[in-house]
Amino acid sequence: MARIHLKNLDAVGRKHQKLLAGYKGLLLVCTGTGCVSAGGFVIRDSLQAMLKKRRLDKKWLVVQTGCNGFCAMGPILVVQPEGIFYEKLNEKSLEKVVEEHLVGGKPVKASMHKDLATGNPIPKMAQIPFFAKQQLVALRNKGIVDPENIESAIAMGAYAGLRKALTTMKPGDVLGEVVRSGIRGRGGAGFVTGVKWGACIKAVGPSLEHPERRPPVLVCNADEGDPGAFMDRSIIETDPHAVLEGMCLGAYAIGASEGFIYIRKEYPLAIERLEKAIAQARERGLLGRKILGSDFAFDIKVHRGAGAFVCGESTALMASMEGRVGEPRAKYVHNVESGYMGRPTVLNNVETWANVPVIVEKGGAWFGSIGTGDVAKSPWNGSSGTKVFSLVGNIANTGLVEVPMGIRLKEIIFDIGGGIPGGREFKAVQTGGPSGGCLPQSMLDLPVDFDSLTKAGSMMGSGGMIVMDDRTCMVDVAKYFIDFLKDESCGKCTPCREGLIAVSEILGAITRGQATEALLGELEGLCDTMAVSSLCQLGATAPNPVLSTLKYFRDEYVAHIRNHKCPAGVCKSLIRYEITPNCNGCHVCSRNCPTNCIAGEKKTLHVIDANACIKCGICRDVCKFDAVRVG
Amino acid sequence: MTTQKVDKILDRWKRDPQYAIEILQDIQDEHRHLPADVLHYVADALALPVGRLYHIGTFFKAFSLKPRGEHVLEVCMGTACHVRGAPRILDALSRELEVPEGGTTKDGKFTLEPVRCLGCCAIAPVVKVGKDLHGEIQAARVKTLVKKLAEG
């Protein structure tokens, strides 16, 4: 394939658009990890075979796209140009879509998305409430481009920002736009990106030829470790060139010629697509030497993380890139001065990099106009732009959403997310991963931005948003996060290593009903000590899930301690399963019980032997008559 | 594991100690664990103390010093899976396979492993076996899953 130059970038895009225009329409099949696990690849291949059989493959083009976002509804197919959205497809319903819609011209109502309230089919994707309130910047090409085809990305405007920079902007101008945009790091801490880049440029030293110049390195953090978060994976699986272009622009601004992407090994599809994208970009002259025919040179290597949550911490990440275990160091010296191999290093998250091309193309002021506060005054004076969230847990519309900063929590959870399924009640929303906190119903009016969330005792974090219903025990959730961190603490500093063990023991005692109220004071004291004395942010923010649940759900802690009750029916030591008179004696529970502890004649009320019951909950799962109660 | 295979992996990473973690990942993939003799061989080749490789091998979750089973059942313990009942799935699998968390069945067929978030929270709770993701698993259904895997 020929290398692309500054002059013919548009022509490459136009050529691909012309190719697409030659078809009657496009069939966009989602092949993000969520849909693939539900059969996305099977749908893609079957669709191709069905078209071929009917000789329609010259009329309709099947395009595999990255994550569409509406993961709960996979496998997904969107028929362009009308934008008809089909969900939960299987071979049979797909055949119907091909026959009735593609051949017969009549869209198939049965496979369309249904309105949650009325049950009426919604034909077009843009009309579905899940999509209507979103604003796409980082995910601008979601569900449209083929992540494994660079032309498809170029046709949608990829690398146009890089061309603009290389032809009309000096490195300082690129930095200026990023500063003006006010963008803050999307990985969790929310440090101002432009300030970080500026500090690195300072540390690099004088001019390119100067003997004392220290060559800088760029790193993209794709070691997405927060449980319940998959924004970075989806961005890479959907639009890897957005990340590559963002890094090229960063390299141009900072003067780097070397970059790394540190990505979790647990994301095989993302790694595969990233490596393909890098290979294609090199082949077409968008990475490597003489990028777009200019004098600018930059290349990217991929590092696979071997599975350690703490490696999301910048100094631990760099240690593991150097072939050592991922233990953080005290940050008296910042990475921008001495990071990877002692070189000035800029580390940004996947989503931050993916935003950079748009900032350069449309201008920092445009980006700054989205979101809260007035970042023109100071980048710390608000949260500009949009944020991608993974909306998961006990919520109707699980998936990936991108919303402007400042949107209210309830808009995300109820308007976009469709509320809590199964007629259950909202209890809490958890943001910020293990460093974040749980917010109750009374905080649903909170605007979602860096500063509001921190003030409320949670944090933005990388963008995981886990919704919990009334069957979730908040003490158990706090214990879950503490146990997670206890497992993932690197053990280097004492407050984190020992503190987490002690906190876990206290929470364990509470969930077993073996604690006294005096222990709550001790718990808070331990949390305060960890917050001020841990070496890195893993330990320093670890108390947040405990402190936020103590603040907003203290009555649940008290119920465990004083009444030996778990109000949500989760903590095994404090609950028992009972069968209510709703039981019609169908035997389904007793057949599925692993310990055979349910007795009862057919068509008579069954009884659970409490001594033999291991509280596995299977009887409640399988009962169709809601006859199993937890008390 | 033959030394030729290890050499091939070492050469892929140019015998650069900076890539020690990558090298061990390839060995883990190939051999389902890090055998002691291989660790010593790699340490010599990279001129690193073998203790450093053991440090890496026990620090990161991707590595195992004991052989893992033919099928590794990775039970996602992410937050979304947790609130949708992942601990109950883990318990059910543990009962079904008669092994504790992290254990391998006597016949070497299955290893049960609780893992960190797999990032496919929309279909929680999730069990991953090889490259296949099994979503919306219910405790009552794990029997069928194990049976299907055992039959290949």
PDB file of C-alpha atoms in Angstrom, chain A residues 186-385:
ATOM      1  CA  ARG A 186      -9.589  10.961  31.887  1.00  0.00           C
ATOM      2  CA  GLY A 187      -7.770   8.198  33.790  1.00  0.00           C
ATOM      3  CA  GLY A 188      -8.959   9.188  37.218  1.00  0.00           C
ATOM      4  CA  ALA A 189      -6.919  11.874  38.924  1.00  0.00           C
ATOM      5  CA  GLY A 190      -8.082  14.661  36.602  1.00  0.00           C
ATOM      6  CA  PHE A 191      -4.781  16.530  36.307  1.00  0.00           C
ATOM      7  CA  VAL A 192      -4.776  19.211  33.608  1.00  0.00           C
ATOM      8  CA  THR A 193      -3.281  17.641  30.484  1.00  0.00           C
ATOM      9  CA  GLY A 194      -1.890  20.870  29.033  1.00  0.00           C
ATOM     10  CA  VAL A 195      -0.048  21.640  32.272  1.00  0.00           C
ATOM     11  CA  LYS A 196       1.467  18.147  32.291  1.00  0.00           C
ATOM     12  CA  TRP A 197       2.670  18.510  28.705  1.00  0.00           C
ATOM     13  CA  GLY A 198       4.075  21.966  29.425  1.00  0.00           C
ATOM     14  CA  ALA A 199       6.040  20.667  32.412  1.00  0.00           C
ATOM     15  CA  CYS A 200       7.463  17.868  30.294  1.00  0.00           C
ATOM     16  CA  ILE A 201       8.554  20.269  27.544  1.00  0.00           C
ATOM     17  CA  LYS A 202      10.361  22.266  30.199  1.00  0.00           C
ATOM     18  CA  ALA A 203      12.109  19.143  31.507  1.00  0.00           C
ATOM     19  CA  VAL A 204      13.177  18.056  28.030  1.00  0.00           C
ATOM     20  CA  GLY A 205      15.453  21.039  27.746  1.00  0.00           C
ATOM     21  CA  PRO A 206      16.502  23.495  25.085  1.00  0.00           C
ATOM     22  CA  SER A 207      16.497  22.801  21.363  1.00  0.00           C
ATOM     23  CA  LEU A 208      16.490  19.608  19.350  1.00  0.00           C
ATOM     24  CA  GLU A 209      20.218  19.658  18.678  1.00  0.00           C
ATOM     25  CA  HIS A 210      21.319  20.708  22.166  1.00  0.00           C
ATOM     26  CA  PRO A 211      23.615  18.101  23.802  1.00  0.00           C
ATOM     27  CA  GLU A 212      21.770  18.358  27.111  1.00  0.00           C
ATOM     28  CA  ARG A 213      18.386  17.654  25.611  1.00  0.00           C
ATOM     29  CA  ARG A 214      16.706  14.641  27.231  1.00  0.00           C
ATOM     30  CA  PRO A 215      14.527  12.794  24.708  1.00  0.00           C
ATOM     31  CA  PRO A 216      10.980  12.516  26.066  1.00  0.00           C
ATOM     32  CA  VAL A 217       8.682   9.481  25.923  1.00  0.00           C
ATOM     33  CA  LEU A 218       4.905   9.311  25.596  1.00  0.00           C
ATOM     34  CA  VAL A 219       2.897   6.575  27.251  1.00  0.00           C
ATOM     35  CA  CYS A 220      -0.749   5.701  26.790  1.00  0.00           C
ATOM     36  CA  ASN A 221      -2.249   4.058  29.849  1.00  0.00           C
ATOM     37  CA  ALA A 222      -4.600   1.310  28.701  1.00  0.00           C
ATOM     38  CA  ASP A 223      -4.139  -0.781  31.854  1.00  0.00           C
ATOM     39  CA  GLU A 224      -7.776  -0.270  32.681  1.00  0.00           C
ATOM     40  CA  GLY A 225      -7.987  -1.888  36.083  1.00  0.00           C
ATOM     41  CA  ASP A 226     -11.049  -0.390  37.761  1.00  0.00           C
ATOM     42  CA  PRO A 227     -13.611  -3.139  38.130  1.00  0.00           C
ATOM     43  CA  GLY A 228     -16.795  -2.211  36.294  1.00  0.00           C
ATOM     44  CA  ALA A 229     -15.066  -0.017  33.727  1.00  0.00           C
ATOM     45  CA  PHE A 230     -14.468  -0.747  30.046  1.00  0.00           C
ATOM     46  CA  MET A 231     -14.176   2.648  28.377  1.00  0.00           C
ATOM     47  CA  ASP A 232     -10.565   2.264  27.307  1.00  0.00           C
ATOM     48  CA  ARG A 233     -11.083  -1.221  25.936  1.00  0.00           C
ATOM     49  CA  SER A 234     -14.057  -0.021  23.909  1.00  0.00           C
ATOM     50  CA  ILE A 235     -12.273   3.036  22.525  1.00  0.00           C
ATOM     51  CA  ILE A 236      -9.363   0.888  21.341  1.00  0.00           C
ATOM     52  CA  GLU A 237     -11.643  -1.801  19.937  1.00  0.00           C
ATOM     53  CA  THR A 238     -13.741   0.841  18.188  1.00  0.00           C
ATOM     54  CA  ASP A 239     -11.405   3.507  16.936  1.00  0.00           C
ATOM     55  CA  PRO A 240      -7.733   2.704  17.587  1.00  0.00           C
ATOM     56  CA  HIS A 241      -6.596   5.398  15.145  1.00  0.00           C
ATOM     57  CA  ALA A 242      -8.077   8.106  17.374  1.00  0.00           C
ATOM     58  CA  VAL A 243      -5.582   7.064  20.062  1.00  0.00           C
ATOM     59  CA  LEU A 244      -2.666   6.776  17.620  1.00  0.00           C
ATOM     60  CA  GLU A 245      -3.429  10.191  16.102  1.00  0.00           C
ATOM     61  CA  GLY A 246      -3.737  11.744  19.563  1.00  0.00           C
ATOM     62  CA  MET A 247      -0.343  10.365  20.513  1.00  0.00           C
ATOM     63  CA  CYS A 248       1.189  11.633  17.246  1.00  0.00           C
ATOM     64  CA  LEU A 249      -0.110  15.110  18.082  1.00  0.00           C
ATOM     65  CA  GLY A 250       1.270  14.855  21.609  1.00  0.00           C
ATOM     66  CA  ALA A 251       4.622  13.752  20.229  1.00  0.00           C
ATOM     67  CA  TYR A 252       4.641  16.690  17.834  1.00  0.00           C
ATOM     68  CA  ALA A 253       3.839  19.149  20.645  1.00  0.00           C
ATOM     69  CA  ILE A 254       6.362  17.700  23.090  1.00  0.00           C
ATOM     70  CA  GLY A 255       9.081  16.696  20.646  1.00  0.00           C
ATOM     71  CA  ALA A 256       8.970  12.953  21.302  1.00  0.00           C
ATOM     72  CA  SER A 257       9.855  10.287  18.786  1.00  0.00           C
ATOM     73  CA  GLU A 258       8.988   7.278  20.901  1.00  0.00           C
ATOM     74  CA  GLY A 259       5.705   6.204  22.450  1.00  0.00           C
ATOM     75  CA  PHE A 260       4.284   3.181  24.245  1.00  0.00           C
ATOM     76  CA  ILE A 261       0.832   1.827  24.845  1.00  0.00           C
ATOM     77  CA  TYR A 262       0.581  -0.193  28.042  1.00  0.00           C
ATOM     78  CA  ILE A 263      -2.458  -2.426  27.708  1.00  0.00           C
ATOM     79  CA  ARG A 264      -3.950  -5.176  29.865  1.00  0.00           C
ATOM     80  CA  LYS A 265      -3.358  -8.711  28.719  1.00  0.00           C
ATOM     81  CA  GLU A 266      -6.978  -9.453  29.668  1.00  0.00           C
ATOM     82  CA  TYR A 267      -8.113  -7.512  26.558  1.00  0.00           C
ATOM     83  CA  PRO A 268      -7.108  -9.831  23.685  1.00  0.00           C
ATOM     84  CA  LEU A 269      -9.412  -8.290  21.058  1.00  0.00           C
ATOM     85  CA  ALA A 270      -8.231  -4.760  21.874  1.00  0.00           C
ATOM     86  CA  ILE A 271      -4.570  -5.815  21.635  1.00  0.00           C
ATOM     87  CA  GLU A 272      -5.212  -7.506  18.298  1.00  0.00           C
ATOM     88  CA  ARG A 273      -6.928  -4.440  16.826  1.00  0.00           C
ATOM     89  CA  LEU A 274      -4.318  -2.078  18.236  1.00  0.00           C
ATOM     90  CA  GLU A 275      -1.479  -4.049  16.706  1.00  0.00           C
ATOM     91  CA  LYS A 276      -3.290  -4.178  13.352  1.00  0.00           C
ATOM     92  CA  ALA A 277      -3.908  -0.419  13.482  1.00  0.00           C
ATOM     93  CA  ILE A 278      -0.252   0.317  14.285  1.00  0.00           C
ATOM     94  CA  ALA A 279       0.916  -1.941  11.444  1.00  0.00           C
ATOM     95  CA  GLN A 280      -1.466  -0.243   8.975  1.00  0.00           C
ATOM     96  CA  ALA A 281      -0.465   3.228  10.155  1.00  0.00           C
ATOM     97  CA  ARG A 282       3.227   2.363   9.682  1.00  0.00           C
ATOM     98  CA  GLU A 283       2.578   0.960   6.228  1.00  0.00           C
ATOM     99  CA  ARG A 284       0.696   4.069   5.150  1.00  0.00           C
ATOM    100  CA  GLY A 285       3.299   6.463   6.526  1.00  0.00           C
ATOM    101  CA  LEU A 286       1.291   7.693   9.514  1.00  0.00           C
ATOM    102  CA  LEU A 287       3.751   6.292  12.040  1.00  0.00           C
ATOM    103  CA  GLY A 288       7.492   5.879  11.790  1.00  0.00           C
ATOM    104  CA  ARG A 289       9.770   8.201   9.855  1.00  0.00           C
ATOM    105  CA  LYS A 290       8.574  11.050   7.626  1.00  0.00           C
ATOM    106  CA  ILE A 291       4.990  10.975   8.809  1.00  0.00           C
ATOM    107  CA  LEU A 292       2.638  12.172   6.044  1.00  0.00           C
ATOM    108  CA  GLY A 293       5.767  12.992   4.051  1.00  0.00           C
ATOM    109  CA  SER A 294       6.912  15.623   6.550  1.00  0.00           C
ATOM    110  CA  ASP A 295      10.069  15.623   8.675  1.00  0.00           C
ATOM    111  CA  PHE A 296       8.155  14.519  11.755  1.00  0.00           C
ATOM    112  CA  ALA A 297       9.000  11.039  13.098  1.00  0.00           C
ATOM    113  CA  PHE A 298       7.242   9.063  15.814  1.00  0.00           C
ATOM    114  CA  ASP A 299       6.615   5.399  16.498  1.00  0.00           C
ATOM    115  CA  ILE A 300       4.582   3.416  19.013  1.00  0.00           C
ATOM    116  CA  LYS A 301       5.229   0.066  20.705  1.00  0.00           C
ATOM    117  CA  VAL A 302       2.735  -2.034  22.644  1.00  0.00           C
ATOM    118  CA  HIS A 303       3.485  -3.364  26.129  1.00  0.00           C
ATOM    119  CA  ARG A 304       1.176  -6.005  27.579  1.00  0.00           C
ATOM    120  CA  GLY A 305       0.440  -5.617  31.280  1.00  0.00           C
ATOM    121  CA  ALA A 306       0.608  -8.896  33.182  1.00  0.00           C
ATOM    122  CA  GLY A 307      -2.266  -8.226  35.544  1.00  0.00           C
ATOM    123  CA  ALA A 308      -1.718  -5.945  38.508  1.00  0.00           C
ATOM    124  CA  PHE A 309      -4.194  -3.229  39.432  1.00  0.00           C
ATOM    125  CA  VAL A 310      -1.440  -1.094  40.961  1.00  0.00           C
ATOM    126  CA  CYS A 311       0.203  -0.821  37.523  1.00  0.00           C
ATOM    127  CA  GLY A 312      -2.429   1.777  36.649  1.00  0.00           C
ATOM    128  CA  GLU A 313      -0.421   4.016  39.001  1.00  0.00           C
ATOM    129  CA  SER A 314       2.039   5.908  36.834  1.00  0.00           C
ATOM    130  CA  THR A 315       5.310   5.067  38.573  1.00  0.00           C
ATOM    131  CA  ALA A 316       4.328   1.398  38.982  1.00  0.00           C
ATOM    132  CA  LEU A 317       3.356   1.266  35.317  1.00  0.00           C
ATOM    133  CA  MET A 318       6.750   2.588  34.283  1.00  0.00           C
ATOM    134  CA  ALA A 319       8.565   0.175  36.602  1.00  0.00           C
ATOM    135  CA  SER A 320       6.793  -2.721  34.938  1.00  0.00           C
ATOM    136  CA  MET A 321       7.571  -1.304  31.471  1.00  0.00           C
ATOM    137  CA  GLU A 322      11.220  -1.495  32.487  1.00  0.00           C
ATOM    138  CA  GLY A 323      10.843  -5.197  33.316  1.00  0.00           C
ATOM    139  CA  ARG A 324      10.483  -4.861  37.077  1.00  0.00           C
ATOM    140  CA  VAL A 325       7.563  -5.591  39.382  1.00  0.00           C
ATOM    141  CA  GLY A 326       4.980  -2.835  39.501  1.00  0.00           C
ATOM    142  CA  GLU A 327       5.747  -1.129  42.771  1.00  0.00           C
ATOM    143  CA  PRO A 328       5.133   2.618  42.963  1.00  0.00           C
ATOM    144  CA  ARG A 329       7.736   5.052  44.207  1.00  0.00           C
ATOM    145  CA  ALA A 330       7.284   8.309  46.112  1.00  0.00           C
ATOM    146  CA  LYS A 331       6.752  11.116  43.631  1.00  0.00           C
ATOM    147  CA  TYR A 332       9.230  13.721  44.871  1.00  0.00           C
ATOM    148  CA  VAL A 333      10.360  13.758  41.274  1.00  0.00           C
ATOM    149  CA  HIS A 334       7.521  13.743  38.768  1.00  0.00           C
ATOM    150  CA  ASN A 335       7.384  11.493  35.726  1.00  0.00           C
ATOM    151  CA  VAL A 336       7.454  14.489  33.427  1.00  0.00           C
ATOM    152  CA  GLU A 337      10.980  15.098  34.765  1.00  0.00           C
ATOM    153  CA  SER A 338      12.154  11.533  35.230  1.00  0.00           C
ATOM    154  CA  GLY A 339       9.869   8.682  34.265  1.00  0.00           C
ATOM    155  CA  TYR A 340      10.435   5.722  31.967  1.00  0.00           C
ATOM    156  CA  MET A 341      14.184   4.923  31.959  1.00  0.00           C
ATOM    157  CA  GLY A 342      14.830   8.228  33.692  1.00  0.00           C
ATOM    158  CA  ARG A 343      13.549  10.173  30.692  1.00  0.00           C
ATOM    159  CA  PRO A 344      10.901  12.920  30.782  1.00  0.00           C
ATOM    160  CA  THR A 345       7.645  11.018  30.331  1.00  0.00           C
ATOM    161  CA  VAL A 346       4.086  12.071  29.632  1.00  0.00           C
ATOM    162  CA  LEU A 347       1.499   9.498  30.644  1.00  0.00           C
ATOM    163  CA  ASN A 348      -2.109   9.977  29.571  1.00  0.00           C
ATOM    164  CA  ASN A 349      -5.124   7.739  29.548  1.00  0.00           C
ATOM    165  CA  VAL A 350      -6.623   6.249  26.351  1.00  0.00           C
ATOM    166  CA  GLU A 351      -9.650   8.535  26.463  1.00  0.00           C
ATOM    167  CA  THR A 352      -7.494  11.641  26.926  1.00  0.00           C
ATOM    168  CA  TRP A 353      -5.421  10.756  23.866  1.00  0.00           C
ATOM    169  CA  ALA A 354      -8.583  10.027  21.846  1.00  0.00           C
ATOM    170  CA  ASN A 355      -9.854  13.550  22.576  1.00  0.00           C
ATOM    171  CA  VAL A 356      -6.686  15.306  21.378  1.00  0.00           C
ATOM    172  CA  PRO A 357      -7.318  15.084  17.593  1.00  0.00           C
ATOM    173  CA  VAL A 358     -10.718  16.760  17.970  1.00  0.00           C
ATOM    174  CA  ILE A 359      -9.242  19.487  20.185  1.00  0.00           C
ATOM    175  CA  VAL A 360      -6.611  20.252  17.569  1.00  0.00           C
ATOM    176  CA  GLU A 361      -9.037  20.129  14.669  1.00  0.00           C
ATOM    177  CA  LYS A 362     -11.933  22.068  16.168  1.00  0.00           C
ATOM    178  CA  GLY A 363      -9.883  24.191  18.561  1.00  0.00           C
ATOM    179  CA  GLY A 364      -9.442  24.219  22.316  1.00  0.00           C
ATOM    180  CA  ALA A 365     -12.102  26.903  22.733  1.00  0.00           C
ATOM    181  CA  TRP A 366     -14.718  24.645  21.147  1.00  0.00           C
ATOM    182  CA  PHE A 367     -13.865  21.805  23.545  1.00  0.00           C
ATOM    183  CA  GLY A 368     -13.812  24.219  26.482  1.00  0.00           C
ATOM    184  CA  SER A 369     -17.322  25.398  25.628  1.00  0.00           C
ATOM    185  CA  ILE A 370     -18.692  21.932  26.488  1.00  0.00           C
ATOM    186  CA  GLY A 371     -19.013  21.020  30.155  1.00  0.00           C
ATOM    187  CA  THR A 372     -18.961  23.007  33.369  1.00  0.00           C
ATOM    188  CA  GLY A 373     -17.136  26.082  34.626  1.00  0.00           C
ATOM    189  CA  ASP A 374     -15.115  28.552  32.604  1.00  0.00           C
ATOM    190  CA  VAL A 375     -11.844  26.899  31.682  1.00  0.00           C
ATOM    191  CA  ALA A 376     -10.755  29.925  29.670  1.00  0.00           C
ATOM    192  CA  LYS A 377      -9.891  31.576  32.983  1.00  0.00           C
ATOM    193  CA  SER A 378      -7.990  28.585  34.372  1.00  0.00           C
ATOM    194  CA  PRO A 379      -8.058  24.918  33.422  1.00  0.00           C
ATOM    195  CA  TRP A 380      -8.728  24.102  37.081  1.00  0.00           C
ATOM    196  CA  ASN A 381     -11.836  26.243  36.975  1.00  0.00           C
ATOM    197  CA  GLY A 382     -14.250  23.510  35.866  1.00  0.00           C
ATOM    198  CA  SER A 383     -14.513  20.300  33.873  1.00  0.00           C
ATOM    199  CA  SER A 384     -14.592  20.787  30.123  1.00  0.00           C
ATOM    200  CA  GLY A 385     -15.610  18.413  27.383  1.00  0.00           C
TER     201      GLY A 385
END
